[in-house]
Amino acid sequence: MTRAGGIMLHWHGYTWTGNGAELARESERRPTSPDFPTSLLPPMRTGDWLLKPAKRIAETFHDATKAVEWMVNQYEPFRPPTDVIPLESRTTDAHNLLPRGVDVQWGEWLGGVRFLTIGVICCPNRHVGHPCPTHRTRAGGSA
């Protein structure tokens, strides 16, 4: 397992389901917005999930295989009958990318206006320098 900055590589799982039109509210999806920490919308960049309060973490993993299994379990109830991206391709890519420190995020229109996002974010993250939300919480920061 990779170690960066004294923290072992692990992964945080996040989900969001909502009206897809809300994703157009891009300003609150950026960390520079004062609304970012409290906004329920997913961030524009995957690594910025780590700036959200720790209570937004759905699950934490120390094994990439378990993280991929979690993604599949989150996705299965919403999986469309005709998957544009086959589940086998999604899982193969996730198994390949997560151990190498690359975030994986799946998005799917659920019919009508609903949109689903399932993300597993590497922590520490090589694309953004954000601290681990769980360490930030333990150190007395916001939860």
PDB file of C-alpha atoms in Angstrom:
ATOM      1  CA  MET A   1       0.000   0.000   0.000  1.00  0.00           C
ATOM      2  CA  THR A   2       1.282   3.461  -0.890  1.00  0.00           C
ATOM      3  CA  ARG A   3       2.198   5.967   1.786  1.00  0.00           C
ATOM      4  CA  ALA A   4       2.146   9.715   1.142  1.00  0.00           C
ATOM      5  CA  GLY A   5       2.737  12.404   3.727  1.00  0.00           C
ATOM      6  CA  GLY A   6       2.686   9.788   6.494  1.00  0.00           C
ATOM      7  CA  ILE A   7      -0.829   8.622   5.572  1.00  0.00           C
ATOM      8  CA  MET A   8      -1.453   5.239   3.987  1.00  0.00           C
ATOM      9  CA  LEU A   9      -3.346   5.367   0.705  1.00  0.00           C
ATOM     10  CA  HIS A  10      -7.017   4.746   1.345  1.00  0.00           C
ATOM     11  CA  TRP A  11     -10.241   5.649  -0.415  1.00  0.00           C
ATOM     12  CA  HIS A  12     -13.386   7.560   0.524  1.00  0.00           C
ATOM     13  CA  GLY A  13     -16.718   6.774  -1.127  1.00  0.00           C
ATOM     14  CA  TYR A  14     -19.237   9.505  -1.893  1.00  0.00           C
ATOM     15  CA  THR A  15     -22.662   9.531  -3.528  1.00  0.00           C
ATOM     16  CA  TRP A  16     -25.122  12.129  -4.708  1.00  0.00           C
ATOM     17  CA  THR A  17     -28.546  11.695  -6.254  1.00  0.00           C
ATOM     18  CA  GLY A  18     -30.596  14.668  -7.301  1.00  0.00           C
ATOM     19  CA  ASN A  19     -32.058  16.792 -10.032  1.00  0.00           C
ATOM     20  CA  GLY A  20     -29.436  16.873 -12.775  1.00  0.00           C
ATOM     21  CA  ALA A  21     -30.311  20.492 -13.578  1.00  0.00           C
ATOM     22  CA  GLU A  22     -28.858  21.454 -10.186  1.00  0.00           C
ATOM     23  CA  LEU A  23     -25.410  20.489 -11.466  1.00  0.00           C
ATOM     24  CA  ALA A  24     -25.504  23.717 -13.487  1.00  0.00           C
ATOM     25  CA  ARG A  25     -25.038  25.618 -10.208  1.00  0.00           C
ATOM     26  CA  GLU A  26     -21.303  25.372 -10.779  1.00  0.00           C
ATOM     27  CA  SER A  27     -20.237  28.168  -8.460  1.00  0.00           C
ATOM     28  CA  GLU A  28     -21.273  26.263  -5.313  1.00  0.00           C
ATOM     29  CA  ARG A  29     -19.508  23.174  -6.694  1.00  0.00           C
ATOM     30  CA  ARG A  30     -16.160  24.980  -6.498  1.00  0.00           C
ATOM     31  CA  PRO A  31     -14.127  25.261  -3.266  1.00  0.00           C
ATOM     32  CA  THR A  32     -13.791  29.027  -3.744  1.00  0.00           C
ATOM     33  CA  SER A  33     -17.523  29.437  -3.067  1.00  0.00           C
ATOM     34  CA  PRO A  34     -18.629  30.170   0.507  1.00  0.00           C
ATOM     35  CA  ASP A  35     -21.514  27.746  -0.169  1.00  0.00           C
ATOM     36  CA  PHE A  36     -19.178  24.857  -1.086  1.00  0.00           C
ATOM     37  CA  PRO A  37     -18.857  23.208   2.355  1.00  0.00           C
ATOM     38  CA  THR A  38     -22.619  23.079   2.929  1.00  0.00           C
ATOM     39  CA  SER A  39     -23.735  22.424  -0.641  1.00  0.00           C
ATOM     40  CA  LEU A  40     -25.035  18.900  -1.189  1.00  0.00           C
ATOM     41  CA  LEU A  41     -23.962  19.041  -4.838  1.00  0.00           C
ATOM     42  CA  PRO A  42     -20.918  17.050  -5.955  1.00  0.00           C
ATOM     43  CA  PRO A  43     -17.799  19.142  -6.591  1.00  0.00           C
ATOM     44  CA  MET A  44     -16.568  19.964 -10.086  1.00  0.00           C
ATOM     45  CA  ARG A  45     -13.242  18.164  -9.463  1.00  0.00           C
ATOM     46  CA  THR A  46     -13.346  14.722  -7.895  1.00  0.00           C
ATOM     47  CA  GLY A  47     -10.526  15.415  -5.439  1.00  0.00           C
ATOM     48  CA  ASP A  48     -12.444  18.349  -4.006  1.00  0.00           C
ATOM     49  CA  TRP A  49     -14.768  15.857  -2.292  1.00  0.00           C
ATOM     50  CA  LEU A  50     -11.984  15.767   0.320  1.00  0.00           C
ATOM     51  CA  LEU A  51     -12.817  19.386   1.254  1.00  0.00           C
ATOM     52  CA  LYS A  52     -16.417  18.493   2.074  1.00  0.00           C
ATOM     53  CA  PRO A  53     -17.256  17.778   5.727  1.00  0.00           C
ATOM     54  CA  ALA A  54     -16.268  14.252   6.823  1.00  0.00           C
ATOM     55  CA  LYS A  55     -19.928  13.410   7.440  1.00  0.00           C
ATOM     56  CA  ARG A  56     -20.383  13.370   3.635  1.00  0.00           C
ATOM     57  CA  ILE A  57     -18.170  10.269   3.405  1.00  0.00           C
ATOM     58  CA  ALA A  58     -20.430   7.296   2.744  1.00  0.00           C
ATOM     59  CA  GLU A  59     -17.698   4.714   3.342  1.00  0.00           C
ATOM     60  CA  THR A  60     -13.910   4.501   3.777  1.00  0.00           C
ATOM     61  CA  PHE A  61     -11.787   1.687   2.367  1.00  0.00           C
ATOM     62  CA  HIS A  62      -8.260   0.412   2.915  1.00  0.00           C
ATOM     63  CA  ASP A  63      -8.632  -2.142   0.117  1.00  0.00           C
ATOM     64  CA  ALA A  64      -9.319  -1.000  -3.462  1.00  0.00           C
ATOM     65  CA  THR A  65     -11.212  -4.223  -4.232  1.00  0.00           C
ATOM     66  CA  LYS A  66     -13.676  -3.462  -1.416  1.00  0.00           C
ATOM     67  CA  ALA A  67     -14.082   0.073  -2.783  1.00  0.00           C
ATOM     68  CA  VAL A  68     -14.990  -1.280  -6.224  1.00  0.00           C
ATOM     69  CA  GLU A  69     -17.444  -3.753  -4.663  1.00  0.00           C
ATOM     70  CA  TRP A  70     -19.063  -0.832  -2.834  1.00  0.00           C
ATOM     71  CA  MET A  71     -19.377   1.116  -6.094  1.00  0.00           C
ATOM     72  CA  VAL A  72     -21.084  -1.842  -7.750  1.00  0.00           C
ATOM     73  CA  ASN A  73     -23.467  -2.238  -4.796  1.00  0.00           C
ATOM     74  CA  GLN A  74     -24.362   1.465  -4.976  1.00  0.00           C
ATOM     75  CA  TYR A  75     -24.824   1.320  -8.755  1.00  0.00           C
ATOM     76  CA  GLU A  76     -26.769  -1.958  -9.126  1.00  0.00           C
ATOM     77  CA  PRO A  77     -30.154  -0.686  -7.849  1.00  0.00           C
ATOM     78  CA  PHE A  78     -30.064   2.128 -10.433  1.00  0.00           C
ATOM     79  CA  ARG A  79     -28.385   0.267 -13.286  1.00  0.00           C
ATOM     80  CA  PRO A  80     -30.262   0.893 -16.536  1.00  0.00           C
ATOM     81  CA  PRO A  81     -31.370  -2.123 -18.591  1.00  0.00           C
ATOM     82  CA  THR A  82     -29.174  -0.971 -21.459  1.00  0.00           C
ATOM     83  CA  ASP A  83     -25.899   0.122 -19.914  1.00  0.00           C
ATOM     84  CA  VAL A  84     -24.052   2.458 -22.278  1.00  0.00           C
ATOM     85  CA  ILE A  85     -20.860   1.623 -20.379  1.00  0.00           C
ATOM     86  CA  PRO A  86     -20.942  -2.066 -19.424  1.00  0.00           C
ATOM     87  CA  LEU A  87     -20.520  -2.754 -15.716  1.00  0.00           C
ATOM     88  CA  GLU A  88     -17.580  -5.055 -16.515  1.00  0.00           C
ATOM     89  CA  SER A  89     -15.757  -2.129 -18.151  1.00  0.00           C
ATOM     90  CA  ARG A  90     -16.508   0.141 -15.218  1.00  0.00           C
ATOM     91  CA  THR A  91     -15.212  -2.373 -12.675  1.00  0.00           C
ATOM     92  CA  THR A  92     -12.132  -3.316 -14.709  1.00  0.00           C
ATOM     93  CA  ASP A  93     -11.187   0.348 -15.011  1.00  0.00           C
ATOM     94  CA  ALA A  94     -11.815   0.983 -11.299  1.00  0.00           C
ATOM     95  CA  HIS A  95      -9.703  -2.038 -10.281  1.00  0.00           C
ATOM     96  CA  ASN A  96      -6.909  -0.706 -12.493  1.00  0.00           C
ATOM     97  CA  LEU A  97      -7.093   2.974 -11.528  1.00  0.00           C
ATOM     98  CA  LEU A  98      -7.753   3.110  -7.782  1.00  0.00           C
ATOM     99  CA  PRO A  99      -4.557   1.313  -6.660  1.00  0.00           C
ATOM    100  CA  ARG A 100      -2.587   3.694  -8.898  1.00  0.00           C
ATOM    101  CA  GLY A 101      -4.044   6.730  -7.105  1.00  0.00           C
ATOM    102  CA  VAL A 102      -6.610   7.768  -9.711  1.00  0.00           C
ATOM    103  CA  ASP A 103     -10.118   8.723  -8.552  1.00  0.00           C
ATOM    104  CA  VAL A 104     -13.075   6.878 -10.076  1.00  0.00           C
ATOM    105  CA  GLN A 105     -16.457   8.498 -10.474  1.00  0.00           C
ATOM    106  CA  TRP A 106     -19.521   7.043 -12.172  1.00  0.00           C
ATOM    107  CA  GLY A 107     -22.454   9.195 -13.242  1.00  0.00           C
ATOM    108  CA  GLU A 108     -25.765   8.044 -14.636  1.00  0.00           C
ATOM    109  CA  TRP A 109     -29.025   9.668 -15.660  1.00  0.00           C
ATOM    110  CA  LEU A 110     -31.802   7.804 -13.863  1.00  0.00           C
ATOM    111  CA  GLY A 111     -34.662   8.771 -16.118  1.00  0.00           C
ATOM    112  CA  GLY A 112     -36.495  12.027 -16.038  1.00  0.00           C
ATOM    113  CA  VAL A 113     -34.338  14.672 -14.404  1.00  0.00           C
ATOM    114  CA  ARG A 114     -32.594  12.546 -11.754  1.00  0.00           C
ATOM    115  CA  PHE A 115     -28.823  12.040 -11.815  1.00  0.00           C
ATOM    116  CA  LEU A 116     -26.663   9.687  -9.749  1.00  0.00           C
ATOM    117  CA  THR A 117     -22.993  10.152  -8.889  1.00  0.00           C
ATOM    118  CA  ILE A 118     -20.900   7.461  -7.186  1.00  0.00           C
ATOM    119  CA  GLY A 119     -17.293   8.342  -6.505  1.00  0.00           C
ATOM    120  CA  VAL A 120     -14.311   6.753  -4.815  1.00  0.00           C
ATOM    121  CA  ILE A 121     -11.641   9.329  -4.084  1.00  0.00           C
ATOM    122  CA  CYS A 122      -7.998   8.529  -3.339  1.00  0.00           C
ATOM    123  CA  CYS A 123      -6.631   9.905  -0.111  1.00  0.00           C
ATOM    124  CA  PRO A 124      -4.049  11.309  -0.028  1.00  0.00           C
ATOM    125  CA  ASN A 125      -4.841  12.574  -3.480  1.00  0.00           C
ATOM    126  CA  ARG A 126      -2.060  13.210  -5.982  1.00  0.00           C
ATOM    127  CA  HIS A 127      -4.125  15.738  -7.966  1.00  0.00           C
ATOM    128  CA  VAL A 128      -5.091  18.030  -5.083  1.00  0.00           C
ATOM    129  CA  GLY A 129      -3.277  18.721  -1.829  1.00  0.00           C
ATOM    130  CA  HIS A 130      -6.314  18.558   0.447  1.00  0.00           C
ATOM    131  CA  PRO A 131      -5.935  16.923   3.867  1.00  0.00           C
ATOM    132  CA  CYS A 132      -7.824  13.749   4.698  1.00  0.00           C
ATOM    133  CA  PRO A 133     -11.295  14.753   5.953  1.00  0.00           C
ATOM    134  CA  THR A 134     -11.142  12.207   8.799  1.00  0.00           C
ATOM    135  CA  HIS A 135      -7.737  13.458  10.000  1.00  0.00           C
ATOM    136  CA  ARG A 136      -8.909  17.043   9.713  1.00  0.00           C
ATOM    137  CA  THR A 137     -11.870  16.155  11.952  1.00  0.00           C
ATOM    138  CA  ARG A 138      -9.720  14.395  14.554  1.00  0.00           C
ATOM    139  CA  ALA A 139      -7.354  17.373  14.615  1.00  0.00           C
ATOM    140  CA  GLY A 140     -10.204  19.630  15.694  1.00  0.00           C
ATOM    141  CA  GLY A 141     -11.281  20.938  12.295  1.00  0.00           C
ATOM    142  CA  SER A 142     -14.823  20.995  10.990  1.00  0.00           C
ATOM    143  CA  ALA A 143     -16.649  17.727  10.563  1.00  0.00           C
TER     144      ALA A 143
END
